[in-house]
Tab-separated table of C-alpha atoms and ligand atoms in Angstrom:
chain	number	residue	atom	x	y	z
A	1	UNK	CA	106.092	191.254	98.128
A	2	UNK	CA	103.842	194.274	97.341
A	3	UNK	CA	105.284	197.599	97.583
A	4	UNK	CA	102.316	200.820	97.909
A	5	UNK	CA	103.688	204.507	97.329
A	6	UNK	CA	100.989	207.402	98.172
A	7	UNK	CA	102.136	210.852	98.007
A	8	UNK	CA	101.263	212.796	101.442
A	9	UNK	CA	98.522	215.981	100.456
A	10	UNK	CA	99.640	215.683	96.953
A	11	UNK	CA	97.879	218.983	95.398
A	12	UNK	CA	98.976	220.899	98.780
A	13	UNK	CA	102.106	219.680	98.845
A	14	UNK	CA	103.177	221.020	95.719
A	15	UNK	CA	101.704	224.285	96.087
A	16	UNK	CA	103.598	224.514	99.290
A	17	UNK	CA	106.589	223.632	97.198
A	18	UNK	CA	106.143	225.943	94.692
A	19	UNK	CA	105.465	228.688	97.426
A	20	UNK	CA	107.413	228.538	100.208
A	21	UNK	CA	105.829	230.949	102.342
A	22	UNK	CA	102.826	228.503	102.619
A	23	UNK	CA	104.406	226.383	104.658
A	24	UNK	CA	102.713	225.756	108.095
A	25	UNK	CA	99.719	227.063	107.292
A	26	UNK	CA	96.202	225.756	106.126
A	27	UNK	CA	96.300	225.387	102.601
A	28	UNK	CA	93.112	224.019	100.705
A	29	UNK	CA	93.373	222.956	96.602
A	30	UNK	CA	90.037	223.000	95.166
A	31	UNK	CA	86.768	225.283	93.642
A	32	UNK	CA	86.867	228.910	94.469
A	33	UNK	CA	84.787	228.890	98.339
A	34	UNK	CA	83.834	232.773	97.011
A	35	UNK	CA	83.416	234.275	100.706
A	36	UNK	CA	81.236	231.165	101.690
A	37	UNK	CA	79.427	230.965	98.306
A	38	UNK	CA	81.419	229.009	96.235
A	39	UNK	CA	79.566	225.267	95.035
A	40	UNK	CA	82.482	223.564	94.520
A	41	UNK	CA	84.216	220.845	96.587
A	42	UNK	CA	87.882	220.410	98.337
A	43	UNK	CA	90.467	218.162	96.165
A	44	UNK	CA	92.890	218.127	98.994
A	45	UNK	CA	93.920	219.315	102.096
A	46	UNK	CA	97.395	219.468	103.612
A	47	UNK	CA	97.870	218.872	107.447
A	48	UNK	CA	97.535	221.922	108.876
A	49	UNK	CA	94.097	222.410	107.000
A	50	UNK	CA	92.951	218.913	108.288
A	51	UNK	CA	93.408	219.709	111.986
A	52	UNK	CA	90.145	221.784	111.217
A	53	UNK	CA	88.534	218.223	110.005
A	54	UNK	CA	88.286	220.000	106.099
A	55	UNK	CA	89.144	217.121	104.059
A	56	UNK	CA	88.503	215.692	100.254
A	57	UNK	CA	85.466	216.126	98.757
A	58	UNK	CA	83.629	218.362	101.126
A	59	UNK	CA	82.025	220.892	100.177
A	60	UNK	CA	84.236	224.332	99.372
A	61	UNK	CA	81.885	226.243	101.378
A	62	UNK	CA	81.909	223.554	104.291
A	63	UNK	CA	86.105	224.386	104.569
A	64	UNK	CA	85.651	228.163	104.479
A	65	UNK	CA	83.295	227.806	107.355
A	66	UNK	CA	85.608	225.778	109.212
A	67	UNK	CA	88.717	227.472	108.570
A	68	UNK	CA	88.174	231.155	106.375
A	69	UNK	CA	92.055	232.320	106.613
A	70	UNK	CA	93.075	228.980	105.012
A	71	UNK	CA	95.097	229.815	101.890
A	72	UNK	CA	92.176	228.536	99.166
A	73	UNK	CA	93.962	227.678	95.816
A	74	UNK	CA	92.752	226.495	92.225
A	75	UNK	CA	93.524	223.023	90.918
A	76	UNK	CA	96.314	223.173	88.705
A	77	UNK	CA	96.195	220.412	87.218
A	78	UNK	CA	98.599	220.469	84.507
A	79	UNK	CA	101.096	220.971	86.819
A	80	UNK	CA	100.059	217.898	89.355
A	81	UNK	CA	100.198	216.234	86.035
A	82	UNK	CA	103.783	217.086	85.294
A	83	UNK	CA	104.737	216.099	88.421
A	84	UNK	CA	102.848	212.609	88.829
A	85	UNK	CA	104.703	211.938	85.270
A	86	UNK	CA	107.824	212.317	87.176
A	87	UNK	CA	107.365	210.821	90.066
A	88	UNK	CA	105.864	207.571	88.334
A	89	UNK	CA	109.053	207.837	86.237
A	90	UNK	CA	111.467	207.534	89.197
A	91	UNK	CA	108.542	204.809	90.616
A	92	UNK	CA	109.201	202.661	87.476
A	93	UNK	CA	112.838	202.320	87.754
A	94	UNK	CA	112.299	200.423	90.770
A	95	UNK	CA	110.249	197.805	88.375
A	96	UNK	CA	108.560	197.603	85.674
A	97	UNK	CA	105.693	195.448	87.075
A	98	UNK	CA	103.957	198.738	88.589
A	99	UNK	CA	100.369	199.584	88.456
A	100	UNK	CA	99.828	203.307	88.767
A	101	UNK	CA	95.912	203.881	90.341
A	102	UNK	CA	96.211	207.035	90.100
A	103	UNK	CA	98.121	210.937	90.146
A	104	UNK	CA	99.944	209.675	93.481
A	105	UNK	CA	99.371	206.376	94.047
A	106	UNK	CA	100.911	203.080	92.195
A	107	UNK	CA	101.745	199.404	93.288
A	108	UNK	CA	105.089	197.661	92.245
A	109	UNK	CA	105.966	193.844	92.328
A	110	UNK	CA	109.130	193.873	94.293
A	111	UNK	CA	109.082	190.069	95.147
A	112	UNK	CA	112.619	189.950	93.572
A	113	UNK	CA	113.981	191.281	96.945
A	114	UNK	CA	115.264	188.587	99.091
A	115	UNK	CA	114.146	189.771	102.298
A	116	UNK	CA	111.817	191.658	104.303
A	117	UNK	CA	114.275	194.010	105.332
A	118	UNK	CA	115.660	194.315	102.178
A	119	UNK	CA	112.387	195.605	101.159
A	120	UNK	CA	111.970	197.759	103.775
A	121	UNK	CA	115.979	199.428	102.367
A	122	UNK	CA	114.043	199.484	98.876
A	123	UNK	CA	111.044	201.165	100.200
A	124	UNK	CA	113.525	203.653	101.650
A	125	UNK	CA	115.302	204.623	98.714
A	126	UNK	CA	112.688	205.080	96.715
A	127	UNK	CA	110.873	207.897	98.893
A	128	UNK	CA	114.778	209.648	99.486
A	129	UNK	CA	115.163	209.410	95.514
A	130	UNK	CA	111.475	211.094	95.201
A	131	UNK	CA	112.177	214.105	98.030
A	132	UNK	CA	115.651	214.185	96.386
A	133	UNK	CA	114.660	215.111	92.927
A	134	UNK	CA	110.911	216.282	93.165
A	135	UNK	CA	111.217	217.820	96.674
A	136	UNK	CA	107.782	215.671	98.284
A	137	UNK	CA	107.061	213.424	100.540
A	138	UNK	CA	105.476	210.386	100.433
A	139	UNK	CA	104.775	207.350	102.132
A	140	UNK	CA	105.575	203.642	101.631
A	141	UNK	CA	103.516	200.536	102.817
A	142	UNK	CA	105.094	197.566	101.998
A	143	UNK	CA	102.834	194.000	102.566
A	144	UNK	CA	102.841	190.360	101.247
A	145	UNK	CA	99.830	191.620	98.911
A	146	UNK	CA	97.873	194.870	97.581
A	147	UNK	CA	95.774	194.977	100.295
A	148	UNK	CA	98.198	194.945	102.819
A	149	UNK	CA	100.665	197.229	101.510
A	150	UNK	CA	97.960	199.648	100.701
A	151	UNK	CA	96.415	199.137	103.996
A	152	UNK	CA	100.424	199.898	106.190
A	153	UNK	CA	100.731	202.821	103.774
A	154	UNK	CA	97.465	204.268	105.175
A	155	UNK	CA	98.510	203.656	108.788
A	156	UNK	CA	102.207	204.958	108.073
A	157	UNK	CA	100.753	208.345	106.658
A	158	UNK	CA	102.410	211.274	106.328
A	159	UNK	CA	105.975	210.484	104.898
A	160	UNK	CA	106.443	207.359	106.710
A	161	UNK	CA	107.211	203.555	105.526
A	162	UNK	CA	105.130	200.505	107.511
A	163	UNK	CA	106.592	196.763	106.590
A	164	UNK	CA	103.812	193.944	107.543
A	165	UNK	CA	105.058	190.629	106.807
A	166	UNK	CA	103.146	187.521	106.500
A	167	UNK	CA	103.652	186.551	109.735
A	168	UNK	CA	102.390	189.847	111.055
A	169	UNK	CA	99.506	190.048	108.874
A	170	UNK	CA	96.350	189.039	110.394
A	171	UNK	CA	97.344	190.510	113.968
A	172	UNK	CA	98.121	193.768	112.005
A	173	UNK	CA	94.113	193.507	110.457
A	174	UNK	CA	92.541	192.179	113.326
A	175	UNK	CA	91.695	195.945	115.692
A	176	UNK	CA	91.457	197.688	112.377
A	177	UNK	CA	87.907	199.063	112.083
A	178	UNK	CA	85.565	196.953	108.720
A	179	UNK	CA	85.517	199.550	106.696
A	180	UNK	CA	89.312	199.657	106.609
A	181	UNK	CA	89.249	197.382	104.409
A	182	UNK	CA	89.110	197.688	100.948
A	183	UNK	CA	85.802	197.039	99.419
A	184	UNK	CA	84.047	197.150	102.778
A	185	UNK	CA	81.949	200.746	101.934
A	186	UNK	CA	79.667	202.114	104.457
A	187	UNK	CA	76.501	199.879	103.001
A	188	UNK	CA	78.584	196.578	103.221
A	189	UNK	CA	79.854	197.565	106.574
A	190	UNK	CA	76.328	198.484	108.271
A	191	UNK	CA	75.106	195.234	107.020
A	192	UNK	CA	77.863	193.266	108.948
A	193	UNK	CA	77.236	195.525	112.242
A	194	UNK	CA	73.567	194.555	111.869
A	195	UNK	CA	74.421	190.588	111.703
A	196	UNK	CA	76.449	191.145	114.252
A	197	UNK	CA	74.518	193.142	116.892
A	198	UNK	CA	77.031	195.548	116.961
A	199	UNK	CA	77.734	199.820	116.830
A	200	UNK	CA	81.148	199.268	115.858
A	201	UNK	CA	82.948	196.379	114.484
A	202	UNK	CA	86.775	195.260	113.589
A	203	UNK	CA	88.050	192.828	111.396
A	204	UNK	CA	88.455	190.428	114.609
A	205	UNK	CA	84.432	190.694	115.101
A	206	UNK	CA	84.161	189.946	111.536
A	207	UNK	CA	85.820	186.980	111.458
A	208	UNK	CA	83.363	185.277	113.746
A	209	UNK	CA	80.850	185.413	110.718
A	210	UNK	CA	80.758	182.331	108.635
A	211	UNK	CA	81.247	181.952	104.929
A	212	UNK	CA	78.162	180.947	104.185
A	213	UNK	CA	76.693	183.708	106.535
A	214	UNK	CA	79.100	186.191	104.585
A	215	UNK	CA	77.715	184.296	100.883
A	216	UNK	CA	74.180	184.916	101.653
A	217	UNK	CA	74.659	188.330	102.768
A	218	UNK	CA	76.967	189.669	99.871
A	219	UNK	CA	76.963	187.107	97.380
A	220	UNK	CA	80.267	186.064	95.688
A	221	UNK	CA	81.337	189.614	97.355
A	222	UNK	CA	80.919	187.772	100.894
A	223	UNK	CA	83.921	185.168	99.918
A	224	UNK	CA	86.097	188.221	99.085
A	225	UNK	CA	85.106	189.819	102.936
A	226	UNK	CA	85.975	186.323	104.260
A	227	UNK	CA	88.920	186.155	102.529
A	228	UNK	CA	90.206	189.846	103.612
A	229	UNK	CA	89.539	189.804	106.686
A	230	UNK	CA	92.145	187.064	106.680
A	231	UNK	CA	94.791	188.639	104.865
A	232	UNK	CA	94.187	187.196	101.690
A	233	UNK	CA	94.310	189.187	98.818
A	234	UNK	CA	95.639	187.335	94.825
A	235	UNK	CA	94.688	190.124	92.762
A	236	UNK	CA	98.423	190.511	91.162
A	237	UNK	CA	99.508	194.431	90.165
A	238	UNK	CA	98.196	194.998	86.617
A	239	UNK	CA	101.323	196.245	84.500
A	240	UNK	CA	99.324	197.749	81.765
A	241	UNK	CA	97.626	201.142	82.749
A	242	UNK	CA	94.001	200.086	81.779
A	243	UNK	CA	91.514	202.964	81.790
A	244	UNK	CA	88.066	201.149	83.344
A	245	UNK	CA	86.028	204.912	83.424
A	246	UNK	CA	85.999	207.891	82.536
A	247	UNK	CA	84.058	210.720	83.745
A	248	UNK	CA	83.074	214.166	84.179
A	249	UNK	CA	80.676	216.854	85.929
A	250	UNK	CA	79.851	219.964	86.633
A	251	UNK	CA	78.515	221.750	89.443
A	252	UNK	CA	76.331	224.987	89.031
A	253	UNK	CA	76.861	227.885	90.158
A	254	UNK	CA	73.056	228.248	91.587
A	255	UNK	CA	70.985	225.195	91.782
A	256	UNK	CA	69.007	224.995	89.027
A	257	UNK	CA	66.175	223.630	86.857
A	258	UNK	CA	66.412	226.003	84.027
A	259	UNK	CA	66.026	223.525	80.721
A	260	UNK	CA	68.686	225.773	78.592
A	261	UNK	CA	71.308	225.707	81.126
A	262	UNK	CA	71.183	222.206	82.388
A	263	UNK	CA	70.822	221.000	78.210
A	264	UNK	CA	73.636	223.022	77.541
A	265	UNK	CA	76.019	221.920	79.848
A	266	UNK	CA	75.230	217.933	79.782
A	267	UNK	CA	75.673	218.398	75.973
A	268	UNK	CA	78.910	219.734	76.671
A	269	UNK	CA	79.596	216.733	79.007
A	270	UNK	CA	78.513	214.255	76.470
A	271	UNK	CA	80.815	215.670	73.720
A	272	UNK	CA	84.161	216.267	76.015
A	273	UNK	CA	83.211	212.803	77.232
A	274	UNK	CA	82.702	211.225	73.442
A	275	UNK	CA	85.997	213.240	72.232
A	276	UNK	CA	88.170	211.036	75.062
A	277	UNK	CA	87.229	207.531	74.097
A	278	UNK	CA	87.756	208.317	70.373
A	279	UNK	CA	91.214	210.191	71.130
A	280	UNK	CA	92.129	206.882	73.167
A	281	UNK	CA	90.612	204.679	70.686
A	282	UNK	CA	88.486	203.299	73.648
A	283	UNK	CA	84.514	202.304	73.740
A	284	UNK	CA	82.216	202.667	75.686
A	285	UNK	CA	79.815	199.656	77.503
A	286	UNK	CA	78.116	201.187	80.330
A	287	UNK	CA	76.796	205.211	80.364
A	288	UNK	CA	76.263	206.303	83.774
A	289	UNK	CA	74.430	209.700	84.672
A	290	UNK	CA	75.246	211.766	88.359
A	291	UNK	CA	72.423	214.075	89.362
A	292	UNK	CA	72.749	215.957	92.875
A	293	UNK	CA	69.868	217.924	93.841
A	294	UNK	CA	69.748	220.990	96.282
A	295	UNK	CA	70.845	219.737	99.712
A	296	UNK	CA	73.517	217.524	98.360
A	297	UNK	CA	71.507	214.419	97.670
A	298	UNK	CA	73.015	212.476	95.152
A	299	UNK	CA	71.856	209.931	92.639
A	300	UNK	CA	73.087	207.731	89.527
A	301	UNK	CA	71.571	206.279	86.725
A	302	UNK	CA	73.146	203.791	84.523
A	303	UNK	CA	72.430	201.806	81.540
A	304	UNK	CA	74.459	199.222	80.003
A	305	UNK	CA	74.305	198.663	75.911
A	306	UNK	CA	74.107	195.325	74.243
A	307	UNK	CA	77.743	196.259	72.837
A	308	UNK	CA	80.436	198.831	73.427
A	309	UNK	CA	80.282	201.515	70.848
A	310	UNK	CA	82.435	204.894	70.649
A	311	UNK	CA	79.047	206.712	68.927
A	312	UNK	CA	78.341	210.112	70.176
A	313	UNK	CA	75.148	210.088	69.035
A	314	UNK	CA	74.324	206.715	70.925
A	315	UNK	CA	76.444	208.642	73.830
A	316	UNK	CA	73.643	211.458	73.482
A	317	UNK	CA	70.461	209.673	73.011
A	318	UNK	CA	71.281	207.032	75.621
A	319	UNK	CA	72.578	210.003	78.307
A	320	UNK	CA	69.750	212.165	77.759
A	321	UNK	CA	67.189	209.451	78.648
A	322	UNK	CA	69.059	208.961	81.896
A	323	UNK	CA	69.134	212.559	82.735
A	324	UNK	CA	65.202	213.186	81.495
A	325	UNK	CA	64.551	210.628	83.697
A	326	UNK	CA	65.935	212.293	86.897
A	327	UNK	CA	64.276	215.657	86.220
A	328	UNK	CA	60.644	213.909	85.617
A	329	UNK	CA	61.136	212.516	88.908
A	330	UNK	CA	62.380	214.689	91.195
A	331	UNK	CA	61.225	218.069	91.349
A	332	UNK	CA	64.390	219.915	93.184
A	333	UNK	CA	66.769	222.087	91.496
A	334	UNK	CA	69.890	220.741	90.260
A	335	UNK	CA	73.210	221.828	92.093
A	336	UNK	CA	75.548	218.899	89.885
A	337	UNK	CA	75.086	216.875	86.425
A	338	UNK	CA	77.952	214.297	85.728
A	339	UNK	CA	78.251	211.439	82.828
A	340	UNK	CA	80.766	208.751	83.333
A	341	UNK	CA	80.974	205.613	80.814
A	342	UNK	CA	82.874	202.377	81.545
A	343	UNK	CA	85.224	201.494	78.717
A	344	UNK	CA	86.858	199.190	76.905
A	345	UNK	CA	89.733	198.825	74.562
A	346	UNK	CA	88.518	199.228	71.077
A	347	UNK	CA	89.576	195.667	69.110
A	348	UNK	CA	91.741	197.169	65.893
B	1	TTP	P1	94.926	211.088	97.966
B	1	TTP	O1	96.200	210.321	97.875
B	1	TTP	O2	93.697	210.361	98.364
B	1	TTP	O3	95.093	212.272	99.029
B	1	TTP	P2	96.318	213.230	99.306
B	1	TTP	O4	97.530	212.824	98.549
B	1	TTP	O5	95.886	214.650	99.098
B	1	TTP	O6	96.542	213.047	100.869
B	1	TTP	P3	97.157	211.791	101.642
B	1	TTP	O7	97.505	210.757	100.628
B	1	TTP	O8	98.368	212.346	102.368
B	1	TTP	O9	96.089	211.356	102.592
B	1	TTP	O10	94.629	211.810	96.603
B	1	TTP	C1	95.664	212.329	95.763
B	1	TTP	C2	95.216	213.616	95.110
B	1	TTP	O11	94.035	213.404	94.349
B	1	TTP	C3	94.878	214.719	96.097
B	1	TTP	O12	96.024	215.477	96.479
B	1	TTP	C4	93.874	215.523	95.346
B	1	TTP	C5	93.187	214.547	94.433
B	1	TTP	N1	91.848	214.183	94.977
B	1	TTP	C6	90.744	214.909	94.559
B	1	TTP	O13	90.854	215.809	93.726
B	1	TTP	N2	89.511	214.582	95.085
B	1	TTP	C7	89.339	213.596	96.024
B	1	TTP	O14	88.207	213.359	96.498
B	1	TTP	C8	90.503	212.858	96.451
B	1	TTP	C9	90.371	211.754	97.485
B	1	TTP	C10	91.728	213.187	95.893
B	2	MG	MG1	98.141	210.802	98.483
């Protein structure tokens, strides 16, 4: 018995706690949109604001268009942070087997309940204790694995609580549309509409496609689709908080190709970055560059080492191939740079 929280609007909804008088209206958390201008992108959105379709990481300029008397507010992320501690605090008590994915968002073990129902009553409590002390909503999926439980929570969204039992799985994936499901991205998903013949396709279509089909299509990948689609899901909630990447980027605020600027600011990239992993005594394996030119097209580099290593100056020399490498080959300006590395636990 998995049990998925998600807070509803997260950043929104605690600006709208913090200031009343937001309430009802279109409130947007992310980059300054600067009259139109601004180069940034949307964190979040609360309800009101979606009606306009604005949503996560659209452009800032994208939302003003569609909605200019929105309230527009900065990230403030050291209070989300604050928050999220408490929340995953109060999330905790419930067990200890809990797997926090991210600010909002964690998975518990709660297989110790008896009964579906008594889950559900768990499920319950949990979000009353949450509004009762931190004043937000949030919604509960509750599942006989991740996928599942993440999957009801989506469907039971805003401040609501969805129970599918094993029973009720596969009927509950079956109309859902491919890419509902987790690890079905828009590539994966066009692939299966093309073997099938199809514009749109649910989970029902794509259980008509073999495993072996599915194998040569994806790989080991395809046995994970075949299994999904079915409801089947082992991967057990991962008590320890392990940090897999970490990353970071900037946007301009014109796009650019001037060498001082763009050296500048991926040097300061590379050196934030390299200060992280040694604060959390982590290394890093695999050193992935972000480049998006004008007109929003976006591309990554990576390169994996022969060994993780916490060495800025491997960090540098390593990054700064990646990133020559994009502006030898493509002659637009530059609107974003970002460096991400996938890490490991440094052996002490
Ligand atoms: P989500 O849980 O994906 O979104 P949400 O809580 O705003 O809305 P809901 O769950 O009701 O659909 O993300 C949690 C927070 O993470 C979100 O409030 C802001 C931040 N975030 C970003 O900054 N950028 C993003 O692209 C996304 C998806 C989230
Ligand atoms: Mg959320």
């Amino acid at each position: 018995m998995i049990l998925h929280i998600d807070m509803d609007y997260f950043f929104a909804q605690i600006e709208e706690r913090e200031n009343p008088r937001f309430r009802g209206k279109p409130v947007i958390v992310g980059a300054d949109p600067k009259g139109g201008k601004g180069r940034g992108v949307v964190s979040t959105a609360n309800y009101e604001a979606r009606k306009y379709g604005i949503h996560s990481a659209m452009p800032i300029s994208k939302a003003y268009e569609l909605c200019p008397d929105a309230i527009f507010l900065p990230v403030n992320g050291e209070l989300y942070s604050k928050v999220s501690e408490n929340i995953m605090e109060i999330v905790r008590k419930v067990s200890l087997v809990t797997e926090q994915v991210s600010l909002d968002e964690a998975y518990v073990d709660i297989s110790f309940r008896e009964s579906w129902e008594q889950a559900k009553a768990l499920g319950e409590k949990l979000k009353k204790e949450i509004y009762e002390k931190e004043k937000l909503t949030s919604t509960v999926g509750i599942g006989p694995n991740k996928m599942i439980a993440k999957i009801a929570c989506e469907k039971a969204k805003p401040n609501g609580l969805m129970v599918v039992t094993p029973e009720e799985a596969e009927k509950f994936l079956e109309p859902l549309d491919i890419e509902e499901i987790p690890g079905i991205g828009p590539k994966t998903a066009a692939a299966i509409r093309k073997f099938l013949h199809q514009e749109k396709a649910t989970v029902k279509d794509l259980k008509k496609i073999k495993k072996v089909d599915l194998k040569n299509l994806f790989g080991v990948v395809g046995e994970t689709i075949y299994e999904r689609a079915r409801g089947i899901d082992e991967s057990p909630v991962r008590t320890e908080e392990i940090i897999k990447s970490i990353g970071k980027e900037h946007t301009f605020e014109q796009d650019t190709r001037d060498p001082e600027t763009l050296l500048s600011i991926f040097n300061a990239i590379i050196e934030e970055l390299s200060q992280i992993v040694r604060a959390r005594h982590l290394q890093f394996w695999t050193i992935t560059v972000v480049c998006r030119f004008k007109g929003f097209e976006t591309h990554t580099k990576s390169k994996t080492l022969k060994e993780p290593t916490n060495e800025e100056r491997i960090l540098k020399k390593e990054a700064l191939i990646l990133f020559l490498r994009f502006i030898v080959k493509n002659p637009k300006p530059i609107r974003l740079v970002g460096l991400r590395v996938d890490v490991v636990e440094k052996i002490r």
